[in-house]
Amino acid sequence: MTLPILHHCEGARSFRCLWAAEEARFALNLKMWAFPPRWFAKEFKDVNPLGTIPAWEENGHLLTESAAICQRIAAGTSLELRPDEPDYLPYLNWLHRSDATLTFPLTIVLRYTRLEPEERRLPQAVEDYKGFLMGRAKAIETALEDGRDWLVGGRFTVADICVGYAVHLASSFGYDAELGPLTQSWYQRLKDRPGFTSARQRERDNRPDAPSAPL
């Protein structure tokens, strides 16, 4: 059987998928690219015409949404919540909130602090979208106020991975220090997981030869 292929850039939102695979012990082929691949490797568009990361190839199908890939990896494992579990609907909401609500503002920050040339950088946009993130991230703090260690279901799930990546990306800008204390403790628990550590090591061990833009 041919293993699925995960196309990944170090530190990009495809890290969610690699981390989920490490947690689930899901076998895959890892293909690393310089970030963003649509700049550094034009042939990547033969894989994903959108030019975006991640890309997941399996049985003739292409998945390009990181939360959807995580949901696929988690299927049948303790990393997913099933429809008959009480927190199933919040679980789905966190999966989709992780990218559409929490990671999106950070993509604007990334673009206008690191990817655009100096003359095109927009400090006001950076501050505005940082503000959007910090306001939306309060939902994480609220979810943890009842003393729970993880977001849903009384256990670690891909909801924690998907939302955790958003906080992990925020940490690259130093924003994690401004999050609530419960969120910071939860993020530390995530970083302490062997699956997180092994995913970070795996991406370091497979860095492409071409340099990446700073992420």
PDB file of C-alpha atoms in Angstrom:
ATOM      1  CA  MET A   1       0.000   0.000   0.000  1.00  0.00           C
ATOM      2  CA  THR A   2       1.303   3.444  -0.915  1.00  0.00           C
ATOM      3  CA  LEU A   3       1.662   5.732   2.067  1.00  0.00           C
ATOM      4  CA  PRO A   4       0.036   9.181   2.027  1.00  0.00           C
ATOM      5  CA  ILE A   5       2.389  12.070   1.264  1.00  0.00           C
ATOM      6  CA  LEU A   6       2.438  15.173   3.450  1.00  0.00           C
ATOM      7  CA  HIS A   7       3.946  18.231   1.767  1.00  0.00           C
ATOM      8  CA  HIS A   8       5.230  20.438   4.552  1.00  0.00           C
ATOM      9  CA  CYS A   9       7.268  23.565   5.280  1.00  0.00           C
ATOM     10  CA  GLU A  10       9.005  23.943   8.608  1.00  0.00           C
ATOM     11  CA  GLY A  11       6.854  25.988  10.983  1.00  0.00           C
ATOM     12  CA  ALA A  12       3.935  26.330   8.546  1.00  0.00           C
ATOM     13  CA  ARG A  13       0.374  25.307   9.360  1.00  0.00           C
ATOM     14  CA  SER A  14       1.182  21.895   7.874  1.00  0.00           C
ATOM     15  CA  PHE A  15       2.954  21.341  11.196  1.00  0.00           C
ATOM     16  CA  ARG A  16      -0.508  20.538  12.565  1.00  0.00           C
ATOM     17  CA  CYS A  17      -0.635  17.536  10.262  1.00  0.00           C
ATOM     18  CA  LEU A  18       2.850  16.292  11.058  1.00  0.00           C
ATOM     19  CA  TRP A  19       2.210  16.668  14.788  1.00  0.00           C
ATOM     20  CA  ALA A  20      -1.107  14.806  14.516  1.00  0.00           C
ATOM     21  CA  ALA A  21       0.608  12.011  12.596  1.00  0.00           C
ATOM     22  CA  GLU A  22       3.300  11.712  15.256  1.00  0.00           C
ATOM     23  CA  GLU A  23       0.671  11.567  18.008  1.00  0.00           C
ATOM     24  CA  ALA A  24      -1.377   8.950  16.126  1.00  0.00           C
ATOM     25  CA  ARG A  25       1.701   7.019  14.939  1.00  0.00           C
ATOM     26  CA  PHE A  26       0.311   7.415  11.456  1.00  0.00           C
ATOM     27  CA  ALA A  27       2.786   6.331   8.780  1.00  0.00           C
ATOM     28  CA  LEU A  28       3.346   8.829   5.966  1.00  0.00           C
ATOM     29  CA  ASN A  29       5.929  10.050   3.509  1.00  0.00           C
ATOM     30  CA  LEU A  30       7.149  13.531   4.407  1.00  0.00           C
ATOM     31  CA  LYS A  31       8.138  15.916   1.614  1.00  0.00           C
ATOM     32  CA  MET A  32       9.697  19.138   2.836  1.00  0.00           C
ATOM     33  CA  TRP A  33       9.754  22.370   0.824  1.00  0.00           C
ATOM     34  CA  ALA A  34      11.258  25.810   1.306  1.00  0.00           C
ATOM     35  CA  PHE A  35       8.629  28.337   2.464  1.00  0.00           C
ATOM     36  CA  PRO A  36       6.648  29.460   0.587  1.00  0.00           C
ATOM     37  CA  PRO A  37       7.039  26.781  -2.069  1.00  0.00           C
ATOM     38  CA  ARG A  38       5.168  28.765  -4.718  1.00  0.00           C
ATOM     39  CA  TRP A  39       8.130  31.201  -4.610  1.00  0.00           C
ATOM     40  CA  PHE A  40      11.033  28.811  -4.256  1.00  0.00           C
ATOM     41  CA  ALA A  41       9.813  25.762  -6.179  1.00  0.00           C
ATOM     42  CA  LYS A  42       7.490  26.476  -9.090  1.00  0.00           C
ATOM     43  CA  GLU A  43       7.047  22.726  -9.608  1.00  0.00           C
ATOM     44  CA  PHE A  44       5.103  22.569  -6.342  1.00  0.00           C
ATOM     45  CA  LYS A  45       2.080  23.839  -8.246  1.00  0.00           C
ATOM     46  CA  ASP A  46       2.084  20.511 -10.083  1.00  0.00           C
ATOM     47  CA  VAL A  47       1.236  19.014  -6.693  1.00  0.00           C
ATOM     48  CA  ASN A  48      -1.114  21.726  -5.461  1.00  0.00           C
ATOM     49  CA  PRO A  49      -2.327  24.262  -8.038  1.00  0.00           C
ATOM     50  CA  LEU A  50      -3.216  26.632  -5.189  1.00  0.00           C
ATOM     51  CA  GLY A  51       0.454  26.815  -4.275  1.00  0.00           C
ATOM     52  CA  THR A  52      -0.388  26.528  -0.571  1.00  0.00           C
ATOM     53  CA  ILE A  53       0.898  24.344   2.248  1.00  0.00           C
ATOM     54  CA  PRO A  54      -0.132  21.779   3.389  1.00  0.00           C
ATOM     55  CA  ALA A  55      -0.853  19.363   0.617  1.00  0.00           C
ATOM     56  CA  TRP A  56      -1.826  15.764   1.377  1.00  0.00           C
ATOM     57  CA  GLU A  57      -1.881  13.134  -1.354  1.00  0.00           C
ATOM     58  CA  GLU A  58      -3.730   9.892  -0.705  1.00  0.00           C
ATOM     59  CA  ASN A  59      -5.379   7.384  -3.032  1.00  0.00           C
ATOM     60  CA  GLY A  60      -5.582   9.887  -5.881  1.00  0.00           C
ATOM     61  CA  HIS A  61      -7.070  12.632  -3.709  1.00  0.00           C
ATOM     62  CA  LEU A  62      -5.551  15.952  -2.675  1.00  0.00           C
ATOM     63  CA  LEU A  63      -6.380  17.630   0.649  1.00  0.00           C
ATOM     64  CA  THR A  64      -5.180  21.192   1.208  1.00  0.00           C
ATOM     65  CA  GLU A  65      -6.836  22.210   4.496  1.00  0.00           C
ATOM     66  CA  SER A  66      -4.726  21.489   7.574  1.00  0.00           C
ATOM     67  CA  ALA A  67      -7.664  20.923   9.936  1.00  0.00           C
ATOM     68  CA  ALA A  68      -9.270  18.513   7.470  1.00  0.00           C
ATOM     69  CA  ILE A  69      -6.010  16.575   7.203  1.00  0.00           C
ATOM     70  CA  CYS A  70      -5.794  16.396  10.996  1.00  0.00           C
ATOM     71  CA  GLN A  71      -9.380  15.141  11.132  1.00  0.00           C
ATOM     72  CA  ARG A  72      -8.486  12.437   8.609  1.00  0.00           C
ATOM     73  CA  ILE A  73      -5.402  11.380  10.605  1.00  0.00           C
ATOM     74  CA  ALA A  74      -7.372  11.277  13.860  1.00  0.00           C
ATOM     75  CA  ALA A  75     -10.154   9.077  12.484  1.00  0.00           C
ATOM     76  CA  GLY A  76     -10.546   5.943  14.584  1.00  0.00           C
ATOM     77  CA  THR A  77      -8.090   7.081  17.268  1.00  0.00           C
ATOM     78  CA  SER A  78      -8.428   8.732  20.663  1.00  0.00           C
ATOM     79  CA  LEU A  79      -7.456  12.010  18.986  1.00  0.00           C
ATOM     80  CA  GLU A  80     -10.954  12.412  17.551  1.00  0.00           C
ATOM     81  CA  LEU A  81     -14.290  12.927  19.248  1.00  0.00           C
ATOM     82  CA  ARG A  82     -17.112  10.798  17.912  1.00  0.00           C
ATOM     83  CA  PRO A  83     -20.641  12.063  17.186  1.00  0.00           C
ATOM     84  CA  ASP A  84     -21.997  10.227  20.247  1.00  0.00           C
ATOM     85  CA  GLU A  85     -19.684  12.089  22.649  1.00  0.00           C
ATOM     86  CA  PRO A  86     -21.099  15.139  24.495  1.00  0.00           C
ATOM     87  CA  ASP A  87     -18.397  17.556  23.295  1.00  0.00           C
ATOM     88  CA  TYR A  88     -18.599  16.534  19.637  1.00  0.00           C
ATOM     89  CA  LEU A  89     -20.058  19.832  18.415  1.00  0.00           C
ATOM     90  CA  PRO A  90     -17.583  22.016  20.340  1.00  0.00           C
ATOM     91  CA  TYR A  91     -14.846  19.743  18.985  1.00  0.00           C
ATOM     92  CA  LEU A  92     -15.911  20.476  15.404  1.00  0.00           C
ATOM     93  CA  ASN A  93     -16.114  24.169  16.160  1.00  0.00           C
ATOM     94  CA  TRP A  94     -12.587  24.265  17.577  1.00  0.00           C
ATOM     95  CA  LEU A  95     -11.223  22.409  14.547  1.00  0.00           C
ATOM     96  CA  HIS A  96     -12.582  25.019  12.162  1.00  0.00           C
ATOM     97  CA  ARG A  97     -12.027  27.992  14.476  1.00  0.00           C
ATOM     98  CA  SER A  98      -8.354  27.050  14.673  1.00  0.00           C
ATOM     99  CA  ASP A  99      -7.685  28.173  11.118  1.00  0.00           C
ATOM    100  CA  ALA A 100     -10.504  30.458  10.038  1.00  0.00           C
ATOM    101  CA  THR A 101     -10.579  32.501  13.247  1.00  0.00           C
ATOM    102  CA  LEU A 102      -7.219  32.102  15.007  1.00  0.00           C
ATOM    103  CA  THR A 103      -4.563  31.435  12.367  1.00  0.00           C
ATOM    104  CA  PHE A 104      -5.892  33.816   9.704  1.00  0.00           C
ATOM    105  CA  PRO A 105      -4.953  37.052  11.559  1.00  0.00           C
ATOM    106  CA  LEU A 106      -1.433  35.710  11.970  1.00  0.00           C
ATOM    107  CA  THR A 107      -1.050  35.191   8.227  1.00  0.00           C
ATOM    108  CA  ILE A 108      -1.573  38.941   7.811  1.00  0.00           C
ATOM    109  CA  VAL A 109       0.993  39.641  10.529  1.00  0.00           C
ATOM    110  CA  LEU A 110       3.437  37.242   8.854  1.00  0.00           C
ATOM    111  CA  ARG A 111       2.999  38.821   5.459  1.00  0.00           C
ATOM    112  CA  TYR A 112       3.470  42.410   6.578  1.00  0.00           C
ATOM    113  CA  THR A 113       6.354  41.772   8.973  1.00  0.00           C
ATOM    114  CA  ARG A 114       8.466  39.155   7.176  1.00  0.00           C
ATOM    115  CA  LEU A 115       7.358  38.302   3.656  1.00  0.00           C
ATOM    116  CA  GLU A 116       6.823  41.678   2.018  1.00  0.00           C
ATOM    117  CA  PRO A 117       9.812  43.873   1.140  1.00  0.00           C
ATOM    118  CA  GLU A 118      10.484  46.682   3.603  1.00  0.00           C
ATOM    119  CA  GLU A 119       8.721  49.344   1.554  1.00  0.00           C
ATOM    120  CA  ARG A 120       5.493  47.325   1.448  1.00  0.00           C
ATOM    121  CA  ARG A 121       5.270  46.458   5.136  1.00  0.00           C
ATOM    122  CA  LEU A 122       2.239  47.795   6.989  1.00  0.00           C
ATOM    123  CA  PRO A 123       2.726  48.286  10.744  1.00  0.00           C
ATOM    124  CA  GLN A 124      -0.879  49.405  11.223  1.00  0.00           C
ATOM    125  CA  ALA A 125      -2.211  46.212   9.631  1.00  0.00           C
ATOM    126  CA  VAL A 126       0.097  44.198  11.867  1.00  0.00           C
ATOM    127  CA  GLU A 127      -1.220  45.915  15.001  1.00  0.00           C
ATOM    128  CA  ASP A 128      -4.834  45.609  13.879  1.00  0.00           C
ATOM    129  CA  TYR A 129      -4.602  41.898  13.149  1.00  0.00           C
ATOM    130  CA  LYS A 130      -2.655  41.239  16.316  1.00  0.00           C
ATOM    131  CA  GLY A 131      -5.587  42.852  18.121  1.00  0.00           C
ATOM    132  CA  PHE A 132      -8.017  40.598  16.269  1.00  0.00           C
ATOM    133  CA  LEU A 133      -6.036  37.542  17.347  1.00  0.00           C
ATOM    134  CA  MET A 134      -5.792  38.553  20.986  1.00  0.00           C
ATOM    135  CA  GLY A 135      -9.512  39.206  21.181  1.00  0.00           C
ATOM    136  CA  ARG A 136     -10.392  35.890  19.554  1.00  0.00           C
ATOM    137  CA  ALA A 137      -7.867  33.940  21.655  1.00  0.00           C
ATOM    138  CA  LYS A 138      -9.804  34.817  24.802  1.00  0.00           C
ATOM    139  CA  ALA A 139     -12.081  31.909  23.872  1.00  0.00           C
ATOM    140  CA  ILE A 140      -9.229  29.515  24.708  1.00  0.00           C
ATOM    141  CA  GLU A 141      -8.856  31.011  28.175  1.00  0.00           C
ATOM    142  CA  THR A 142     -12.601  30.781  28.738  1.00  0.00           C
ATOM    143  CA  ALA A 143     -12.683  27.131  27.675  1.00  0.00           C
ATOM    144  CA  LEU A 144     -10.022  26.264  30.249  1.00  0.00           C
ATOM    145  CA  GLU A 145     -11.569  28.139  33.177  1.00  0.00           C
ATOM    146  CA  ASP A 146     -13.295  25.070  34.622  1.00  0.00           C
ATOM    147  CA  GLY A 147      -9.954  23.441  35.394  1.00  0.00           C
ATOM    148  CA  ARG A 148      -9.762  21.197  32.354  1.00  0.00           C
ATOM    149  CA  ASP A 149      -6.368  20.360  30.869  1.00  0.00           C
ATOM    150  CA  TRP A 150      -7.592  20.064  27.267  1.00  0.00           C
ATOM    151  CA  LEU A 151     -10.181  21.868  25.175  1.00  0.00           C
ATOM    152  CA  VAL A 152     -12.812  19.151  24.783  1.00  0.00           C
ATOM    153  CA  GLY A 153     -13.790  15.633  25.737  1.00  0.00           C
ATOM    154  CA  GLY A 154     -11.637  15.370  28.838  1.00  0.00           C
ATOM    155  CA  ARG A 155      -8.616  14.315  26.766  1.00  0.00           C
ATOM    156  CA  PHE A 156      -6.030  15.536  24.310  1.00  0.00           C
ATOM    157  CA  THR A 157      -7.454  15.655  20.754  1.00  0.00           C
ATOM    158  CA  VAL A 158      -6.663  17.140  17.372  1.00  0.00           C
ATOM    159  CA  ALA A 159      -8.671  20.169  18.516  1.00  0.00           C
ATOM    160  CA  ASP A 160      -5.762  20.903  20.865  1.00  0.00           C
ATOM    161  CA  ILE A 161      -3.299  20.325  18.025  1.00  0.00           C
ATOM    162  CA  CYS A 162      -5.120  22.595  15.579  1.00  0.00           C
ATOM    163  CA  VAL A 163      -5.700  25.429  18.046  1.00  0.00           C
ATOM    164  CA  GLY A 164      -2.292  24.838  19.602  1.00  0.00           C
ATOM    165  CA  TYR A 165      -0.604  25.497  16.268  1.00  0.00           C
ATOM    166  CA  ALA A 166      -2.192  28.955  16.159  1.00  0.00           C
ATOM    167  CA  VAL A 167      -0.685  29.730  19.565  1.00  0.00           C
ATOM    168  CA  HIS A 168       2.599  28.194  18.465  1.00  0.00           C
ATOM    169  CA  LEU A 169       2.687  30.507  15.442  1.00  0.00           C
ATOM    170  CA  ALA A 170       1.754  33.446  17.684  1.00  0.00           C
ATOM    171  CA  SER A 171       4.725  32.562  19.882  1.00  0.00           C
ATOM    172  CA  SER A 172       7.071  33.189  16.945  1.00  0.00           C
ATOM    173  CA  PHE A 173       6.021  36.858  17.189  1.00  0.00           C
ATOM    174  CA  GLY A 174       6.236  36.894  20.991  1.00  0.00           C
ATOM    175  CA  TYR A 175       2.466  37.165  21.357  1.00  0.00           C
ATOM    176  CA  ASP A 176       2.095  34.078  23.551  1.00  0.00           C
ATOM    177  CA  ALA A 177       3.396  36.050  26.539  1.00  0.00           C
ATOM    178  CA  GLU A 178       0.309  38.288  26.275  1.00  0.00           C
ATOM    179  CA  LEU A 179      -2.187  35.432  26.380  1.00  0.00           C
ATOM    180  CA  GLY A 180      -4.047  34.407  29.529  1.00  0.00           C
ATOM    181  CA  PRO A 181      -2.300  32.292  32.183  1.00  0.00           C
ATOM    182  CA  LEU A 182      -4.477  29.254  31.546  1.00  0.00           C
ATOM    183  CA  THR A 183      -3.723  29.452  27.829  1.00  0.00           C
ATOM    184  CA  GLN A 184      -0.009  29.737  28.512  1.00  0.00           C
ATOM    185  CA  SER A 185      -0.088  26.681  30.810  1.00  0.00           C
ATOM    186  CA  TRP A 186      -2.047  24.715  28.199  1.00  0.00           C
ATOM    187  CA  TYR A 187       0.466  25.687  25.521  1.00  0.00           C
ATOM    188  CA  GLN A 188       3.299  24.475  27.747  1.00  0.00           C
ATOM    189  CA  ARG A 189       1.532  21.118  28.168  1.00  0.00           C
ATOM    190  CA  LEU A 190       1.309  20.879  24.385  1.00  0.00           C
ATOM    191  CA  LYS A 191       5.012  21.589  23.936  1.00  0.00           C
ATOM    192  CA  ASP A 192       5.853  18.986  26.575  1.00  0.00           C
ATOM    193  CA  ARG A 193       4.147  16.216  24.621  1.00  0.00           C
ATOM    194  CA  PRO A 194       6.488  13.681  22.972  1.00  0.00           C
ATOM    195  CA  GLY A 195       4.466  13.968  19.757  1.00  0.00           C
ATOM    196  CA  PHE A 196       5.181  17.692  19.549  1.00  0.00           C
ATOM    197  CA  THR A 197       8.864  17.151  20.224  1.00  0.00           C
ATOM    198  CA  SER A 198       9.216  14.354  17.690  1.00  0.00           C
ATOM    199  CA  ALA A 199       7.371  16.358  15.018  1.00  0.00           C
ATOM    200  CA  ARG A 200       9.731  19.310  15.554  1.00  0.00           C
ATOM    201  CA  GLN A 201      12.727  16.995  15.302  1.00  0.00           C
ATOM    202  CA  ARG A 202      11.404  15.290  12.192  1.00  0.00           C
ATOM    203  CA  GLU A 203      10.979  18.569  10.345  1.00  0.00           C
ATOM    204  CA  ARG A 204      14.467  19.702  11.399  1.00  0.00           C
ATOM    205  CA  ASP A 205      15.948  16.406  10.212  1.00  0.00           C
ATOM    206  CA  ASN A 206      14.310  16.815   6.793  1.00  0.00           C
ATOM    207  CA  ARG A 207      14.969  20.466   6.026  1.00  0.00           C
ATOM    208  CA  PRO A 208      15.202  21.189   2.298  1.00  0.00           C
ATOM    209  CA  ASP A 209      18.424  22.445   0.818  1.00  0.00           C
ATOM    210  CA  ALA A 210      16.866  25.701  -0.369  1.00  0.00           C
ATOM    211  CA  PRO A 211      16.540  28.479   2.235  1.00  0.00           C
ATOM    212  CA  SER A 212      13.066  29.481   3.404  1.00  0.00           C
ATOM    213  CA  ALA A 213      11.567  32.869   3.998  1.00  0.00           C
ATOM    214  CA  PRO A 214      11.409  33.519   7.774  1.00  0.00           C
ATOM    215  CA  LEU A 215       8.331  31.954   9.337  1.00  0.00           C
TER     216      LEU A 215
END
